PDB file of C-alpha atoms in Angstrom:
ATOM      1  CA  UNK A 293       0.000   0.000   0.000  1.00  0.00           C
ATOM      2  CA  UNK A 294       1.261   3.482  -0.745  1.00  0.00           C
ATOM      3  CA  UNK A 295       1.931   5.595   2.316  1.00  0.00           C
ATOM      4  CA  UNK A 296       0.590   9.005   3.196  1.00  0.00           C
ATOM      5  CA  UNK A 297       1.525  11.565   0.569  1.00  0.00           C
ATOM      6  CA  UNK A 298       1.737  15.298   1.055  1.00  0.00           C
ATOM      7  CA  UNK A 299       2.129  18.037  -1.503  1.00  0.00           C
ATOM      8  CA  UNK A 300       3.986  20.182  -1.943  1.00  0.00           C
ATOM      9  CA  UNK A 301       7.068  19.015  -0.019  1.00  0.00           C
ATOM     10  CA  UNK A 302       8.526  22.506   0.205  1.00  0.00           C
ATOM     11  CA  UNK A 303       6.944  25.933   0.030  1.00  0.00           C
ATOM     12  CA  UNK A 304       8.173  29.487   0.443  1.00  0.00           C
ATOM     13  CA  UNK A 305       5.664  32.272   1.047  1.00  0.00           C
ATOM     14  CA  UNK A 306       5.754  35.838   2.310  1.00  0.00           C
ATOM     15  CA  UNK A 307       3.953  37.341   5.249  1.00  0.00           C
ATOM     16  CA  UNK A 308       0.297  38.056   4.607  1.00  0.00           C
ATOM     17  CA  UNK A 309      -0.096  35.424   1.912  1.00  0.00           C
ATOM     18  CA  UNK A 310      -2.227  32.334   2.281  1.00  0.00           C
ATOM     19  CA  UNK A 311      -1.278  28.719   1.636  1.00  0.00           C
ATOM     20  CA  UNK A 312      -3.043  25.427   0.986  1.00  0.00           C
ATOM     21  CA  UNK A 313      -1.408  22.102   1.778  1.00  0.00           C
ATOM     22  CA  UNK A 314      -2.675  18.762   0.559  1.00  0.00           C
ATOM     23  CA  UNK A 315      -2.669  15.281   2.077  1.00  0.00           C
ATOM     24  CA  UNK A 316      -3.659  11.932   0.583  1.00  0.00           C
ATOM     25  CA  UNK A 317      -4.125   9.268   3.261  1.00  0.00           C
ATOM     26  CA  UNK A 318      -3.250   5.605   3.013  1.00  0.00           C
ATOM     27  CA  UNK A 319      -5.859   3.830   0.912  1.00  0.00           C
ATOM     28  CA  UNK A 320      -8.763   2.780   3.123  1.00  0.00           C
ATOM     29  CA  UNK A 321      -7.887   5.181   5.937  1.00  0.00           C
ATOM     30  CA  UNK A 322     -10.750   7.479   6.799  1.00  0.00           C
ATOM     31  CA  UNK A 323      -9.218   9.701   9.465  1.00  0.00           C
ATOM     32  CA  UNK A 324      -6.704  12.452   8.746  1.00  0.00           C
ATOM     33  CA  UNK A 325      -4.944  14.570  11.337  1.00  0.00           C
ATOM     34  CA  UNK A 326      -2.681  17.574  10.873  1.00  0.00           C
ATOM     35  CA  UNK A 327       0.245  18.615  13.050  1.00  0.00           C
ATOM     36  CA  UNK A 328       2.645  21.534  13.127  1.00  0.00           C
ATOM     37  CA  UNK A 329       6.234  20.735  14.049  1.00  0.00           C
ATOM     38  CA  UNK A 330       8.742  23.387  15.065  1.00  0.00           C
ATOM     39  CA  UNK A 331      12.072  23.031  16.886  1.00  0.00           C
ATOM     40  CA  UNK A 332      10.812  25.008  19.871  1.00  0.00           C
ATOM     41  CA  UNK A 333       7.321  23.583  20.321  1.00  0.00           C
ATOM     42  CA  UNK A 334       7.709  20.077  18.944  1.00  0.00           C
ATOM     43  CA  UNK A 335       4.702  18.367  17.392  1.00  0.00           C
ATOM     44  CA  UNK A 336       1.466  20.200  18.015  1.00  0.00           C
ATOM     45  CA  UNK A 337      -1.952  18.927  17.022  1.00  0.00           C
ATOM     46  CA  UNK A 338      -3.919  21.127  14.632  1.00  0.00           C
ATOM     47  CA  UNK A 339      -7.089  19.190  13.793  1.00  0.00           C
ATOM     48  CA  UNK A 340      -8.521  15.807  12.939  1.00  0.00           C
ATOM     49  CA  UNK A 341     -11.035  14.987  10.213  1.00  0.00           C
ATOM     50  CA  UNK A 342     -13.176  11.896   9.843  1.00  0.00           C
ATOM     51  CA  UNK A 343     -15.901  11.396   7.262  1.00  0.00           C
ATOM     52  CA  UNK A 344     -15.511  14.991   6.063  1.00  0.00           C
ATOM     53  CA  UNK A 345     -16.176  16.351   9.571  1.00  0.00           C
ATOM     54  CA  UNK A 346     -13.743  18.004  11.932  1.00  0.00           C
ATOM     55  CA  UNK A 347     -13.687  15.823  15.061  1.00  0.00           C
ATOM     56  CA  UNK A 348     -10.971  17.427  17.146  1.00  0.00           C
ATOM     57  CA  UNK A 349      -9.202  20.748  17.121  1.00  0.00           C
ATOM     58  CA  UNK A 350      -6.007  21.945  18.737  1.00  0.00           C
ATOM     59  CA  UNK A 351      -5.239  25.393  20.123  1.00  0.00           C
ATOM     60  CA  UNK A 352      -4.462  27.280  16.944  1.00  0.00           C
ATOM     61  CA  UNK A 353      -5.985  30.562  15.731  1.00  0.00           C
ATOM     62  CA  UNK A 354      -8.772  30.654  13.189  1.00  0.00           C
ATOM     63  CA  UNK A 355      -6.247  31.426  10.422  1.00  0.00           C
ATOM     64  CA  UNK A 356      -5.643  27.680  10.381  1.00  0.00           C
ATOM     65  CA  UNK A 357      -8.436  25.713   8.774  1.00  0.00           C
ATOM     66  CA  UNK A 358      -8.917  22.450   7.014  1.00  0.00           C
ATOM     67  CA  UNK A 359     -11.316  20.200   5.244  1.00  0.00           C
ATOM     68  CA  UNK A 360     -11.704  16.624   4.163  1.00  0.00           C
ATOM     69  CA  UNK A 361     -13.191  15.390   0.914  1.00  0.00           C
ATOM     70  CA  UNK A 362     -15.372  12.362   0.274  1.00  0.00           C
ATOM     71  CA  UNK A 363     -12.341  10.361  -0.869  1.00  0.00           C
ATOM     72  CA  UNK A 364     -10.694  11.094   2.534  1.00  0.00           C
ATOM     73  CA  UNK A 365      -8.107  13.419   1.004  1.00  0.00           C
ATOM     74  CA  UNK A 366      -7.587  16.491   3.140  1.00  0.00           C
ATOM     75  CA  UNK A 367      -6.363  20.033   2.743  1.00  0.00           C
ATOM     76  CA  UNK A 368      -5.306  22.575   5.310  1.00  0.00           C
ATOM     77  CA  UNK A 369      -5.217  26.285   4.736  1.00  0.00           C
ATOM     78  CA  UNK A 370      -3.343  29.010   6.552  1.00  0.00           C
ATOM     79  CA  UNK A 371      -4.384  32.559   5.824  1.00  0.00           C
ATOM     80  CA  UNK A 372      -2.527  35.804   6.526  1.00  0.00           C
ATOM     81  CA  UNK A 373       0.764  34.008   7.050  1.00  0.00           C
ATOM     82  CA  UNK A 374       3.068  35.110   9.854  1.00  0.00           C
ATOM     83  CA  UNK A 375       6.788  34.478  10.257  1.00  0.00           C
ATOM     84  CA  UNK A 376       6.016  32.135  13.137  1.00  0.00           C
ATOM     85  CA  UNK A 377       4.026  29.870  10.847  1.00  0.00           C
ATOM     86  CA  UNK A 378       7.282  28.573   9.371  1.00  0.00           C
ATOM     87  CA  UNK A 379       7.275  24.903  10.266  1.00  0.00           C
ATOM     88  CA  UNK A 380       7.010  21.351   9.047  1.00  0.00           C
ATOM     89  CA  UNK A 381       3.332  20.522   8.587  1.00  0.00           C
ATOM     90  CA  UNK A 382       2.636  16.847   8.978  1.00  0.00           C
ATOM     91  CA  UNK A 383      -0.404  14.893   7.974  1.00  0.00           C
ATOM     92  CA  UNK A 384      -1.197  11.538   9.559  1.00  0.00           C
ATOM     93  CA  UNK A 385      -3.847   9.043   8.548  1.00  0.00           C
ATOM     94  CA  UNK A 386      -5.483   6.219  10.452  1.00  0.00           C
ATOM     95  CA  UNK A 387      -8.143   3.663   9.584  1.00  0.00           C
ATOM     96  CA  UNK A 388     -10.637   5.120  12.055  1.00  0.00           C
ATOM     97  CA  UNK A 389     -10.886   7.838  14.651  1.00  0.00           C
ATOM     98  CA  UNK A 390      -8.540   7.215  17.511  1.00  0.00           C
ATOM     99  CA  UNK A 391      -6.607   4.387  15.882  1.00  0.00           C
ATOM    100  CA  UNK A 392      -2.855   4.377  15.303  1.00  0.00           C
ATOM    101  CA  UNK A 393      -1.661   7.113  12.990  1.00  0.00           C
ATOM    102  CA  UNK A 394       0.823   6.898  10.127  1.00  0.00           C
ATOM    103  CA  UNK A 395       2.608  10.062   9.074  1.00  0.00           C
ATOM    104  CA  UNK A 396       3.413  11.533   5.696  1.00  0.00           C
ATOM    105  CA  UNK A 397       6.772  13.162   4.918  1.00  0.00           C
ATOM    106  CA  UNK A 398       5.467  16.639   5.664  1.00  0.00           C
ATOM    107  CA  UNK A 399       5.410  19.987   3.902  1.00  0.00           C
ATOM    108  CA  UNK A 400       8.196  22.344   4.918  1.00  0.00           C
ATOM    109  CA  UNK A 401       6.709  25.864   4.891  1.00  0.00           C
ATOM    110  CA  UNK A 402       8.995  28.864   5.109  1.00  0.00           C
ATOM    111  CA  UNK A 403       7.455  32.291   5.591  1.00  0.00           C
ATOM    112  CA  UNK A 404       9.695  35.233   4.698  1.00  0.00           C
TER     113      UNK A 404
ATOM    114  CA  UNK B 214      -3.855  20.209  29.887  1.00  0.00           C
ATOM    115  CA  UNK B 215      -2.054  16.922  29.434  1.00  0.00           C
ATOM    116  CA  UNK B 216       1.703  17.134  29.054  1.00  0.00           C
ATOM    117  CA  UNK B 217       4.381  14.606  28.300  1.00  0.00           C
ATOM    118  CA  UNK B 218       7.897  14.829  29.656  1.00  0.00           C
ATOM    119  CA  UNK B 219      10.364  12.959  27.501  1.00  0.00           C
ATOM    120  CA  UNK B 220      13.907  12.418  28.647  1.00  0.00           C
ATOM    121  CA  UNK B 221      16.667  12.720  27.963  1.00  0.00           C
ATOM    122  CA  UNK B 222      16.474  15.514  25.383  1.00  0.00           C
ATOM    123  CA  UNK B 223      19.623  14.206  23.724  1.00  0.00           C
ATOM    124  CA  UNK B 224      22.047  11.345  24.171  1.00  0.00           C
ATOM    125  CA  UNK B 225      25.601  10.790  23.070  1.00  0.00           C
ATOM    126  CA  UNK B 226      26.581   7.128  23.062  1.00  0.00           C
ATOM    127  CA  UNK B 227      29.169   4.792  21.579  1.00  0.00           C
ATOM    128  CA  UNK B 228      28.188   2.438  18.792  1.00  0.00           C
ATOM    129  CA  UNK B 229      27.153  -0.888  20.283  1.00  0.00           C
ATOM    130  CA  UNK B 230      25.831   0.575  23.531  1.00  0.00           C
ATOM    131  CA  UNK B 231      22.276   0.118  24.699  1.00  0.00           C
ATOM    132  CA  UNK B 232      20.002   3.169  24.830  1.00  0.00           C
ATOM    133  CA  UNK B 233      17.116   3.921  27.139  1.00  0.00           C
ATOM    134  CA  UNK B 234      14.659   6.813  27.032  1.00  0.00           C
ATOM    135  CA  UNK B 235      11.333   7.400  28.724  1.00  0.00           C
ATOM    136  CA  UNK B 236       8.228   9.481  28.842  1.00  0.00           C
ATOM    137  CA  UNK B 237       6.148  10.406  31.840  1.00  0.00           C
ATOM    138  CA  UNK B 238       2.813  12.107  32.134  1.00  0.00           C
ATOM    139  CA  UNK B 239       0.659  13.602  34.842  1.00  0.00           C
ATOM    140  CA  UNK B 240      -2.345  11.957  33.194  1.00  0.00           C
ATOM    141  CA  UNK B 241      -3.315   8.417  32.337  1.00  0.00           C
ATOM    142  CA  UNK B 242      -3.045   7.286  28.751  1.00  0.00           C
ATOM    143  CA  UNK B 243      -4.792   4.389  27.024  1.00  0.00           C
ATOM    144  CA  UNK B 244      -2.173   4.062  24.300  1.00  0.00           C
ATOM    145  CA  UNK B 245       1.539   4.782  24.139  1.00  0.00           C
ATOM    146  CA  UNK B 246       3.314   5.150  20.822  1.00  0.00           C
ATOM    147  CA  UNK B 247       6.969   5.448  19.918  1.00  0.00           C
ATOM    148  CA  UNK B 248       8.086   7.068  16.664  1.00  0.00           C
ATOM    149  CA  UNK B 249      11.413   7.823  15.027  1.00  0.00           C
ATOM    150  CA  UNK B 250      12.011  10.751  12.720  1.00  0.00           C
ATOM    151  CA  UNK B 251      14.849  11.281  10.270  1.00  0.00           C
ATOM    152  CA  UNK B 252      15.738  14.822   9.126  1.00  0.00           C
ATOM    153  CA  UNK B 253      13.287  16.153   6.564  1.00  0.00           C
ATOM    154  CA  UNK B 254      10.907  13.229   6.959  1.00  0.00           C
ATOM    155  CA  UNK B 255       7.745  12.541   8.913  1.00  0.00           C
ATOM    156  CA  UNK B 256       7.702  10.384  12.047  1.00  0.00           C
ATOM    157  CA  UNK B 257       7.624   6.633  11.481  1.00  0.00           C
ATOM    158  CA  UNK B 258       5.782   4.415  13.931  1.00  0.00           C
ATOM    159  CA  UNK B 259       8.090   1.987  15.737  1.00  0.00           C
ATOM    160  CA  UNK B 260       5.979   0.431  18.471  1.00  0.00           C
ATOM    161  CA  UNK B 261       2.395   0.828  19.677  1.00  0.00           C
ATOM    162  CA  UNK B 262       1.368  -0.229  23.192  1.00  0.00           C
ATOM    163  CA  UNK B 263      -2.264  -0.665  24.168  1.00  0.00           C
ATOM    164  CA  UNK B 264      -2.276  -2.282  27.614  1.00  0.00           C
ATOM    165  CA  UNK B 265      -0.718  -1.385  30.963  1.00  0.00           C
ATOM    166  CA  UNK B 266       2.320  -3.560  31.594  1.00  0.00           C
ATOM    167  CA  UNK B 267       2.617  -4.537  27.937  1.00  0.00           C
ATOM    168  CA  UNK B 268       6.177  -5.166  26.746  1.00  0.00           C
ATOM    169  CA  UNK B 269       6.653  -5.191  22.974  1.00  0.00           C
ATOM    170  CA  UNK B 270       9.723  -5.653  20.809  1.00  0.00           C
ATOM    171  CA  UNK B 271      10.491  -4.646  17.249  1.00  0.00           C
ATOM    172  CA  UNK B 272      13.920  -5.980  16.352  1.00  0.00           C
ATOM    173  CA  UNK B 273      16.461  -4.342  18.644  1.00  0.00           C
ATOM    174  CA  UNK B 274      13.788  -2.032  20.059  1.00  0.00           C
ATOM    175  CA  UNK B 275      11.737  -2.810  23.145  1.00  0.00           C
ATOM    176  CA  UNK B 276       9.074  -0.602  24.658  1.00  0.00           C
ATOM    177  CA  UNK B 277       6.914  -0.970  27.733  1.00  0.00           C
ATOM    178  CA  UNK B 278       3.613   0.551  28.811  1.00  0.00           C
ATOM    179  CA  UNK B 279       4.029   1.449  32.476  1.00  0.00           C
ATOM    180  CA  UNK B 280       1.651  -0.192  34.930  1.00  0.00           C
ATOM    181  CA  UNK B 281       0.530   3.200  36.256  1.00  0.00           C
ATOM    182  CA  UNK B 282      -0.391   4.104  32.640  1.00  0.00           C
ATOM    183  CA  UNK B 283       1.473   7.355  33.153  1.00  0.00           C
ATOM    184  CA  UNK B 284       4.812   6.343  31.693  1.00  0.00           C
ATOM    185  CA  UNK B 285       6.540   4.370  28.982  1.00  0.00           C
ATOM    186  CA  UNK B 286      10.107   3.584  28.057  1.00  0.00           C
ATOM    187  CA  UNK B 287      11.941   2.645  24.894  1.00  0.00           C
ATOM    188  CA  UNK B 288      15.160   0.645  24.839  1.00  0.00           C
ATOM    189  CA  UNK B 289      17.447   0.174  21.864  1.00  0.00           C
ATOM    190  CA  UNK B 290      20.008  -2.583  22.174  1.00  0.00           C
ATOM    191  CA  UNK B 291      23.408  -2.628  20.480  1.00  0.00           C
ATOM    192  CA  UNK B 292      23.007   0.745  18.781  1.00  0.00           C
ATOM    193  CA  UNK B 293      24.243   1.221  15.225  1.00  0.00           C
ATOM    194  CA  UNK B 294      24.804   4.402  13.168  1.00  0.00           C
ATOM    195  CA  UNK B 295      21.451   3.934  11.423  1.00  0.00           C
ATOM    196  CA  UNK B 296      19.721   4.479  14.812  1.00  0.00           C
ATOM    197  CA  UNK B 297      20.731   8.146  14.781  1.00  0.00           C
ATOM    198  CA  UNK B 298      17.572  10.252  14.576  1.00  0.00           C
ATOM    199  CA  UNK B 299      14.993  11.788  16.924  1.00  0.00           C
ATOM    200  CA  UNK B 300      12.710   9.475  18.892  1.00  0.00           C
ATOM    201  CA  UNK B 301       9.279  10.661  19.985  1.00  0.00           C
ATOM    202  CA  UNK B 302       6.858   9.200  22.437  1.00  0.00           C
ATOM    203  CA  UNK B 303       3.159   9.914  22.142  1.00  0.00           C
ATOM    204  CA  UNK B 304       0.284   9.225  24.472  1.00  0.00           C
ATOM    205  CA  UNK B 305      -3.386   8.935  23.604  1.00  0.00           C
ATOM    206  CA  UNK B 306      -5.976   9.530  26.270  1.00  0.00           C
ATOM    207  CA  UNK B 307      -9.644   8.777  26.637  1.00  0.00           C
ATOM    208  CA  UNK B 308     -10.544  11.763  24.432  1.00  0.00           C
ATOM    209  CA  UNK B 309      -8.471  10.156  21.624  1.00  0.00           C
ATOM    210  CA  UNK B 310      -6.251  13.246  21.389  1.00  0.00           C
ATOM    211  CA  UNK B 311      -2.598  12.366  20.874  1.00  0.00           C
ATOM    212  CA  UNK B 312       0.067  14.283  22.782  1.00  0.00           C
ATOM    213  CA  UNK B 313       3.716  14.097  21.692  1.00  0.00           C
ATOM    214  CA  UNK B 314       6.858  14.366  23.764  1.00  0.00           C
ATOM    215  CA  UNK B 315       9.518  16.869  22.679  1.00  0.00           C
ATOM    216  CA  UNK B 316      11.771  14.087  21.441  1.00  0.00           C
ATOM    217  CA  UNK B 317      15.102  12.466  22.284  1.00  0.00           C
ATOM    218  CA  UNK B 318      17.880  13.179  19.808  1.00  0.00           C
ATOM    219  CA  UNK B 319      20.289  10.258  19.592  1.00  0.00           C
ATOM    220  CA  UNK B 320      23.906  10.832  18.600  1.00  0.00           C
ATOM    221  CA  UNK B 321      26.417   8.033  18.118  1.00  0.00           C
ATOM    222  CA  UNK B 322      30.060   8.840  18.732  1.00  0.00           C
ATOM    223  CA  UNK B 323      32.560   7.387  16.268  1.00  0.00           C
TER     224      UNK B 323
END
């Protein structure tokens, strides 16, 4: 089975812009979670989607949003980018809510 | 909120030595997970533990779910250069939210 794929792998944006990241889960997995990873804060949970519905949300501002499509693919969007949004954004999929997650390679976002 | 303390933050060891790292929490978890992460890549699941007291091995790696359900450890035996990376623990509570430790960076001295 192919693993979790994320596109793009690398992205450079400037402050104030918006960005959309994409995640394709492992085939048959219905739950997708997003995490932000930075050297200072480690891995922080953004949100989890299951059956096109957001099931859990972390403590991030409303500039961070996401959605899941009927084929379980997911996108996350960050609007009005700030320098502090520079991070590795990781997507993880699991067969169901609450089951073990498998991570993609991440999208490295740099905000200038 | 729930927090995980992972220690040590980094380790410098000689090739062939055994390695031990652990995670502790103030809260009870139902699942403990251990991941490794190479530079520029996402975390890769090494071991998942679902029951208090459970001891599970994956090759040279062994992890245990503490009987208090508030801690877990990971041991690596006979370390090799390929083991160099960051190791993360993660705990999942009753609300299904997963909390990650800050990681243990393993260095192997030549």
